Amino acid sequence: PPVSRWVITFLTLATEKGRKYVFPCFSSETPVNNVVQDPRTGRVYLGAVNAIYQLDSSLSLEVKAETGPKKDRRSCIPPIHTNCDDPKDMNNTNKLLLVNPSNDSLIVCGSVYRGICSLVSLRNISDEIYYSDNKGEKTYVASIEDSVSVVAVMSSIVIEEPSKRTKQNFTVFVVGKGYGSQDSLKLISTRILQNYGEWVVFESVIDASAVQSIPFVSKYLHDFRYTFKDHGFIYFLFSRTMGENDNKNFTFVSRLCEQDSGYYSYTELQLNCGSRYRKAQAGFVASPGKELARSMTETGQYGSVLSWDKVLFLVASTDEDNPESALCMFPLSKINEKILEITSACYSDSGKINGNYAPPGLCGGDFLPSPLASKPEFALKAEPVYTRKGLLTAVAVAVENDNTIAFLGSSNVLYGSLPHKGSKLSIYMQLDWGNIGMITKVRVQSCHLKNDCQSCVALKDPYCGWCVMEGRCTRRSDCRRAEEKNGWLWSPNQQCVKIVSFHPPNLSCKKTQQVDINIPSLPSISPSDQLLCRFGTSETKAVMISSRVTCIQSPNPAAIPPTPEHEGFSFKEPSATFLVGKKEEDPSYLSSSPLSTCLALPRFRVSAREGVCERICGAGVRRIQECLSEEAYYSHFPLICHPANPPFPVSAVTLYNCSQGREDCSLCKNADPKYNCVWCSKKNACVYSGLCDFREPQQCPDPKITDIIPRYGPLKGGIAITIKGSNLGIHREDIKSISVAGVPCVHQPERYAVSTRYVVCQIGPVDPSSRYTGTVEVELEGGRRGSSSVYFTYRDPQPTSITPVRGPKAGGTVITISGKDLHTSSLEDILITVGGVVCEVGGRKIVVTGSGFDLIQEASIKVNISAEGTSHSDPVEVCVQGFCNDTQLEFLSPEVHIEHDSPAYRTFLHLDNMVVELKPFHYHPNPTFSIFKLQGQGFSKAMTAKEAQAFVGDVPCVVNTLQDDKLFLDPPNRAPTARAKAGINVLPPLQVKFGNGEWLVGSVHYERKYEVPLPIIIPAVIVPMLLIVTISVYCYRRKSQQAEREYEKVKHQLENLEESVRDRCKKEFTDLMIEMEDHTNDISEGRIPFLDYKNYTDRVFFLPSKDGANDVMITGKLDIPESRRAVVTQALNQFSNLLNSKTFLINFIRTLEARSDFNARAKVYFASLLTVALHGKLEYYTDIMRTLLLSLMEDYVRSKNPKLMLRRSETVVERMLCNWMSICLYQFLKDTAGEPLYKLFRAIKHQIEKGPVDAQVKKAKYTLNDTGLLGDDVEYSVLTLQVLVLGEGPDITPVKVLNCDTISQVKEKIIDQVYKNLPYSQRPKVDSVTLEWRPGSTGQILSDLDVTSQKEGRWRHINTLAHYNVRDNATLVLSRVRHTQQSYDQAQESHEERNALLDDDKVFHLVRPMDELEEMKSNRSSLKDKSMTKAITEIYLTRLLSVKGTLQQFVDDFFRSVLSLGVPPAVKYFFDFLDEQALKHDNVDEETIHIWKTNSLPLRFWVNILKNPHFIFDVHTTEVIDASLSVIAQTFMDACTKSEHKLSRDSPSNKLLYAKEISTYKKMVDEYYKGIREMVSVSDQDMNTHLAEVSRAHTDRLNTQVALHQLYQYASKYYDGIITSLDEDPAAQSKQLTLRLQQIAAVLENKVTDL
């Protein structure tokens, strides 16, 4: 907590006799931030800036531990020595001190290193028990921001261990903190204090986004002030703003169950302290005491309050520059009652509170922007009991004598008040305190300093009272007879023992008699007490009857002084003093005197001479006027004065030095305006406005650059440099441009702060033709420029050698890299990699490669066969002397006896004491052979062909091929010498050896060769041979001449074809580029018709559904009666709350997926509905998706098919991932990839429309898809039509069309050209316009079919422009169809006429399909004709090359934008998730990870967008365009696969078309994936912040209520299964999820359920 909440004071009090009572105090060298005390030992612990102190109960120093300054930077991630470039000394402000009595430790958290904590010993804080800075974000507890408060309370949590079926209790501390710019996201977290499982010390063991700052970042600012525990609950008191544009603070108390393992019980309740005091400053919980409890009950606003109840005392302030403060009281019973009322309404009363429905968002859940009861309509209200001007920041409460005392502290004063006296309280104590580095142990009362009753009661101190029988001012507990009536007179009652009257009132001075004195407040007198009456110097005994004291007699007349002469007779009333005491004791007369010393502590003195304060400033004295007021205060600077006469006023003093920390103009202008600091150009300094004679300049001087860090960077750029200097602007927007060595440097505004006096930017690549060295220039708003005096140089490091060159495999060796220009870039920009070790296992001889094997003394391989024994090889003696290669070990695998394949065998490599398991390494059964054939099984499982050996007799055979069931050998050419046995020749045996195993397969029989006489052989062979050769030569020469002629002919044809294709590509590409210039200009003018976010998500999520554009999620129309709409809306809000319960949602999804009738289409639709319903909490949606993905991954890995994961959308989570990618990449599409994709779409559309397109068969002359290629040569010509749009002015629009276009195609081209500046959805449709040709005085309506349409047999030709004989430059009129009754009748007639024309006819456009009769004739045609037809058709495939070459640049641009122009954070985040999970599974290799990434991003998002451009653009696509886009999409997928594509003549034309480019694209994909892996990780905090921003920006426009309604239809359909699943889940039972679903069903289905 801030220092202002602690009474840190130093007081010196003195008695009238000069005796000084110096209270125990301690002074710190730096400001104190936190103070805690160990109640068991009384030790006090101080958390200060850069130090913590251990004091004894008397505040004497025992131990001091230094905690700073530390080398750190706010943007750096611990550990600093490895992850931070140029760290600076930073003060370590103590953020949290917490006593942990369970193990006598103190939890210490500071502001450096992202708020990491440590554990130190309570006995000696210099003994560190635990500290680690390398555990990552999960252990960041506190905040690095000075303005962010941190509170915590010790607790415990019970964790179940399912494996042991036991529960274990752990000590934890629960932390509440606000959100700083670099902090952990968790607003409230439970931190463990020991390592357990995967948890480490200080890690948050509960993860619930309801108490994370994700939904509040940039919208709410939390300020935690107090935390406490009561009856199993933990409470937090905090204030927060209500939105981005509303900076008003409101106070909340939140509550959660101490043993809640998921924060499901987390609720919030707004507290209103009056109507103005909205910002909580401090809190304290205590029992109210008897008197206050009675008073609170009597007021009626608190209900019934008992003295032992707990009350939250809240100090709150107004949101003003001059704040006012108030004290309010809230009984805990009232807080709990209010929370219970609202939660009961949410979960049990169908959302009704006091008979009325709770507003949407009131009832909370696991993941809601508004947790339970946090709405202002249901705030708990209390009126202030005390108000005061100024800012109160501390409160403590004590009960004394059944009365309650509240101590209220500000930054400079401590007040004491009595809360039960009403709203107008008097202050009984005001104390000024000293500097913020001091702590003093101050008595809360000073009763003993008052020596008489009047001065005692004048204190109005509830701790003090006049002890009548002892005659002293004491606490009630110190007065022995305080319990007797009137024995102790309480100070605030302002009552002393007082003589009311005498009887008789007058008495003659000559007479002596008994005198009665009426004293109502006199205590009862015991027999041991003595009463005396004193008249002047005369004393007499007295007795007491009731409240009257009787003096036995009046004083002796002789003791009365005589009347002075010349003054006449007078009577003086005697002054009676009543004395009470013991008989054996003399009464003590005590007198008091006010403190007459005016004391000033160091640095200040008070002068009563002129009523001013004087501050000692070096050698001079500066006078501060008007610093004193009527009362004494505690101040940051001690001014303590109690003058005797006259009363001297003392007040708080605030001093501010404008020049301190404001060394330049920018820093000066950034100072708080209330201090009136200005930049004085004459003095060149920041001074108080009254001390400068010149007006402050509007703009600061030109920026001055003093240093650049680093001064060297790589040629390709990409690193951040820090530019230091002065006058570098006041706001980040002031930086207009930065250049480094003439190269633009991109400013990083998020790292700009005027207080740091530096600017950070990212350099770009240097042009090889430019200079590599130059200055840094910064341009500010207004044209001010600054240039550095130091130079920046572009260069690349050149390493030349490393030392040492080898080390042990276990690592730990420090290597030194030498070279040139290694001092390039910053430490955080450098990445050094050392190659890894590859272990390749193959066959019987096991070779292990690596390094450092000459260090090993003994190596062996051991196979773990079973629990009973181990089989191992003989140890390998490694030869140190003369060992030629220390990188390789060879073993013979151990022999094991195995009957069948078994995964139970595990193989271990033992290198001295180092043991490594060899994976993958398997034993397989020995092979088996067939006697009659060289066949069997199990040949190749554990052996290669090179290792296998075969022998025929003693002669080895060559093993050609080794398959699992076949062995192919090359036997010796001649039979080996047979072995004779008992005089009998034996056939040579065939023997096979696999390692140590030998198998005798059988014998080999060589056939005998029969010899024929040579004279017979020669004529029989040579004569026929000569005859054959002669005939062959003749035939060959004839055929070769014919083939040569054919070859030359074909070669000439191919050359002409190649030249033709080349010329066509060049011409058409030129034409396309000219045409695309218009589109490029449109794009540069921002005319890309991007869909807004809602339409984009509607089309991506729901357009592929069975209802298409008419889906209810797109139309947003629900058929709900008006009378039930409010009820249904409320119930849907309740259902939304239910979906935000992770327990319910997981059960819901798994129940649906278990049903066989929940098919793939339903899963896709359900996932899309869920995406819309949870869009308001995308971080929760992401959490659900991760949970389901982990489960899916386990299933695939367990089934040994991990490569199949994410290939298809067979589960809900796979579609959820697709939608998640679509959401996260929308902005990337708009900013980066959208433009090249739109250009590609326009280029394809333009190229297709340049040639004929058959409107019926959907084939085109120019396309990328061979199946959509128009195979016939269609004659056509290009026409330019002059189009006049009726009713839209006289302008004529020229439109290019083809004379073979149908009328509908002509209309489409005209509409595209005339309305090119409008998105497609705003253009007129083809059916809504008519086209009229006016060749002369009369006009003719053009249509696709009319009575003039030509017929060919039963086929009718669709009309074209050529049919109507429309010429070039003809004028056509386009008019819209008016929907009148007449036009409707005409349309009906036209429709009927069209139907009549088509009754018996079939229609075609360019290519007429064959009739059945023609098909029969075709089937009877010769094979030669068919092959001729096929050859002719394939000639047209060259058009594919032509179109491909024309579009190649646009395809390349799109691929480049996707694969190299930046990586969206969502992609990096998800790819890291896949990499992280892959490491946890042994059977997931790099290829599998590559497949996962491909299936999750290119397959699920880019291919979908590429094939459906209308998902992101407001455009119209056709089947012909889709066909070409599909080819490019398939090419993209081929590029993303790891497998090589083996092409052949039979490969599809689409594969052949991009065969050359695919290898290039593959490299791009590999580099893309590699680059993503090497990027800086995207933390959960950054990802969730991005998702929260998307939710905030777009959720309001989505059809969330419709999605909830549609989702409920699934809940209704599978209602029984969901109920059963919830009933079987203990977590669901504890949250009453079944009951909540039943209540929702009762409302939505308007039926009564069995509740």
PDB file of C-alpha atoms in Angstrom, residues 99-200:
ATOM      1  CA  VAL A  99       4.386 -12.328   6.850  1.00  0.00           C
ATOM      2  CA  ASN A 100       4.078 -16.067   6.177  1.00  0.00           C
ATOM      3  CA  PRO A 101       3.917 -17.683   9.630  1.00  0.00           C
ATOM      4  CA  SER A 102       3.686 -21.224   8.254  1.00  0.00           C
ATOM      5  CA  ASN A 103       7.420 -21.414   7.568  1.00  0.00           C
ATOM      6  CA  ASP A 104       8.713 -18.242   9.282  1.00  0.00           C
ATOM      7  CA  SER A 105       9.280 -16.418   5.998  1.00  0.00           C
ATOM      8  CA  LEU A 106       8.621 -12.940   4.692  1.00  0.00           C
ATOM      9  CA  ILE A 107       7.264 -12.461   1.166  1.00  0.00           C
ATOM     10  CA  VAL A 108       9.016  -9.515  -0.485  1.00  0.00           C
ATOM     11  CA  CYS A 109       7.963  -8.136  -3.874  1.00  0.00           C
ATOM     12  CA  GLY A 110       9.569  -5.178  -5.614  1.00  0.00           C
ATOM     13  CA  SER A 111       9.066  -3.113  -8.737  1.00  0.00           C
ATOM     14  CA  VAL A 112      12.086  -4.354 -10.703  1.00  0.00           C
ATOM     15  CA  TYR A 113      12.244  -7.482 -12.860  1.00  0.00           C
ATOM     16  CA  ARG A 114       8.522  -7.366 -13.697  1.00  0.00           C
ATOM     17  CA  GLY A 115       7.478  -7.593 -10.031  1.00  0.00           C
ATOM     18  CA  ILE A 116       9.197 -10.887  -9.142  1.00  0.00           C
ATOM     19  CA  CYS A 117       9.055 -11.811  -5.440  1.00  0.00           C
ATOM     20  CA  SER A 118      11.430 -13.516  -3.045  1.00  0.00           C
ATOM     21  CA  LEU A 119      11.173 -15.352   0.291  1.00  0.00           C
ATOM     22  CA  VAL A 120      13.441 -14.297   3.160  1.00  0.00           C
ATOM     23  CA  SER A 121      13.705 -15.498   6.732  1.00  0.00           C
ATOM     24  CA  LEU A 122      11.715 -13.686   9.422  1.00  0.00           C
ATOM     25  CA  ARG A 123      14.602 -14.243  11.825  1.00  0.00           C
ATOM     26  CA  ASN A 124      17.148 -12.643   9.510  1.00  0.00           C
ATOM     27  CA  ILE A 125      15.934 -10.969   6.336  1.00  0.00           C
ATOM     28  CA  SER A 126      19.380 -11.162   4.794  1.00  0.00           C
ATOM     29  CA  ASP A 127      18.926 -14.950   4.588  1.00  0.00           C
ATOM     30  CA  GLU A 128      17.217 -15.554   1.255  1.00  0.00           C
ATOM     31  CA  ILE A 129      15.063 -18.698   1.226  1.00  0.00           C
ATOM     32  CA  TYR A 130      13.967 -18.570  -2.412  1.00  0.00           C
ATOM     33  CA  TYR A 131      14.448 -16.374  -5.462  1.00  0.00           C
ATOM     34  CA  SER A 132      14.339 -17.120  -9.197  1.00  0.00           C
ATOM     35  CA  ASP A 133      14.124 -14.781 -12.172  1.00  0.00           C
ATOM     36  CA  ASN A 134      13.980 -17.355 -14.979  1.00  0.00           C
ATOM     37  CA  LYS A 135      10.522 -18.879 -14.519  1.00  0.00           C
ATOM     38  CA  GLY A 136       8.818 -16.461 -16.910  1.00  0.00           C
ATOM     39  CA  GLU A 137       5.607 -14.475 -16.920  1.00  0.00           C
ATOM     40  CA  LYS A 138       3.737 -16.901 -14.671  1.00  0.00           C
ATOM     41  CA  THR A 139       5.765 -15.764 -11.613  1.00  0.00           C
ATOM     42  CA  TYR A 140       5.307 -12.002 -12.086  1.00  0.00           C
ATOM     43  CA  VAL A 141       3.369 -11.023  -8.965  1.00  0.00           C
ATOM     44  CA  ALA A 142       3.673  -7.283  -8.347  1.00  0.00           C
ATOM     45  CA  SER A 143       3.769  -4.271 -10.665  1.00  0.00           C
ATOM     46  CA  ILE A 144       6.594  -2.193 -12.076  1.00  0.00           C
ATOM     47  CA  GLU A 145       4.409   0.916 -12.029  1.00  0.00           C
ATOM     48  CA  ASP A 146       4.683   3.186  -8.994  1.00  0.00           C
ATOM     49  CA  SER A 147       1.036   4.150  -9.302  1.00  0.00           C
ATOM     50  CA  VAL A 148      -0.262   0.554  -9.212  1.00  0.00           C
ATOM     51  CA  SER A 149      -1.110  -0.664  -5.718  1.00  0.00           C
ATOM     52  CA  VAL A 150      -0.716  -4.265  -4.554  1.00  0.00           C
ATOM     53  CA  VAL A 151      -2.502  -5.962  -1.637  1.00  0.00           C
ATOM     54  CA  ALA A 152      -2.343  -9.561  -0.445  1.00  0.00           C
ATOM     55  CA  VAL A 153      -3.515 -11.911   2.282  1.00  0.00           C
ATOM     56  CA  MET A 154      -2.252 -15.315   3.411  1.00  0.00           C
ATOM     57  CA  SER A 155      -4.496 -18.284   2.733  1.00  0.00           C
ATOM     58  CA  SER A 156      -4.473 -22.006   2.018  1.00  0.00           C
ATOM     59  CA  ILE A 157      -5.912 -24.191  -0.717  1.00  0.00           C
ATOM     60  CA  VAL A 158      -6.749 -27.874  -0.924  1.00  0.00           C
ATOM     61  CA  ILE A 159      -5.652 -29.619  -4.130  1.00  0.00           C
ATOM     62  CA  GLU A 160      -6.874 -33.062  -5.069  1.00  0.00           C
ATOM     63  CA  GLU A 161      -4.409 -35.616  -6.389  1.00  0.00           C
ATOM     64  CA  PRO A 162      -6.484 -37.942  -8.600  1.00  0.00           C
ATOM     65  CA  SER A 163      -3.664 -40.443  -9.005  1.00  0.00           C
ATOM     66  CA  LYS A 164      -3.329 -40.911  -5.238  1.00  0.00           C
ATOM     67  CA  ARG A 165      -6.986 -40.206  -4.461  1.00  0.00           C
ATOM     68  CA  THR A 166      -5.878 -37.866  -1.702  1.00  0.00           C
ATOM     69  CA  LYS A 167      -6.128 -34.180  -0.923  1.00  0.00           C
ATOM     70  CA  GLN A 168      -3.184 -32.001  -0.016  1.00  0.00           C
ATOM     71  CA  ASN A 169      -3.238 -28.629   1.710  1.00  0.00           C
ATOM     72  CA  PHE A 170      -0.936 -25.882   0.418  1.00  0.00           C
ATOM     73  CA  THR A 171      -0.081 -22.477   1.863  1.00  0.00           C
ATOM     74  CA  VAL A 172      -0.738 -19.713  -0.654  1.00  0.00           C
ATOM     75  CA  PHE A 173      -1.179 -15.959  -0.707  1.00  0.00           C
ATOM     76  CA  VAL A 174      -3.953 -14.258  -2.643  1.00  0.00           C
ATOM     77  CA  VAL A 175      -2.916 -11.059  -4.435  1.00  0.00           C
ATOM     78  CA  GLY A 176      -4.948  -8.171  -5.762  1.00  0.00           C
ATOM     79  CA  LYS A 177      -3.260  -5.604  -7.959  1.00  0.00           C
ATOM     80  CA  GLY A 178      -4.046  -3.106 -10.672  1.00  0.00           C
ATOM     81  CA  TYR A 179      -2.766  -3.335 -14.214  1.00  0.00           C
ATOM     82  CA  GLY A 180       0.478  -1.756 -15.335  1.00  0.00           C
ATOM     83  CA  SER A 181       1.724  -1.519 -18.909  1.00  0.00           C
ATOM     84  CA  GLN A 182       4.181  -4.419 -18.527  1.00  0.00           C
ATOM     85  CA  ASP A 183       2.415  -6.347 -15.740  1.00  0.00           C
ATOM     86  CA  SER A 184       0.900  -9.761 -15.419  1.00  0.00           C
ATOM     87  CA  LEU A 185      -2.720  -9.829 -16.591  1.00  0.00           C
ATOM     88  CA  LYS A 186      -4.077 -11.280 -13.382  1.00  0.00           C
ATOM     89  CA  LEU A 187      -5.961  -8.765 -11.254  1.00  0.00           C
ATOM     90  CA  ILE A 188      -6.501 -11.374  -8.557  1.00  0.00           C
ATOM     91  CA  SER A 189      -4.292 -14.435  -8.336  1.00  0.00           C
ATOM     92  CA  THR A 190      -3.572 -17.256  -5.916  1.00  0.00           C
ATOM     93  CA  ARG A 191       0.178 -17.789  -5.626  1.00  0.00           C
ATOM     94  CA  ILE A 192       1.698 -21.028  -4.384  1.00  0.00           C
ATOM     95  CA  LEU A 193       4.716 -20.970  -2.070  1.00  0.00           C
ATOM     96  CA  GLN A 194       6.332 -24.259  -3.037  1.00  0.00           C
ATOM     97  CA  ASN A 195       7.121 -26.293  -6.133  1.00  0.00           C
ATOM     98  CA  TYR A 196       4.432 -28.859  -6.870  1.00  0.00           C
ATOM     99  CA  GLY A 197       3.994 -30.816 -10.074  1.00  0.00           C
ATOM    100  CA  GLU A 198       4.348 -28.386 -12.959  1.00  0.00           C
ATOM    101  CA  TRP A 199       3.809 -25.409 -10.635  1.00  0.00           C
ATOM    102  CA  VAL A 200       6.747 -23.395  -9.386  1.00  0.00           C
TER     103      VAL A 200
END
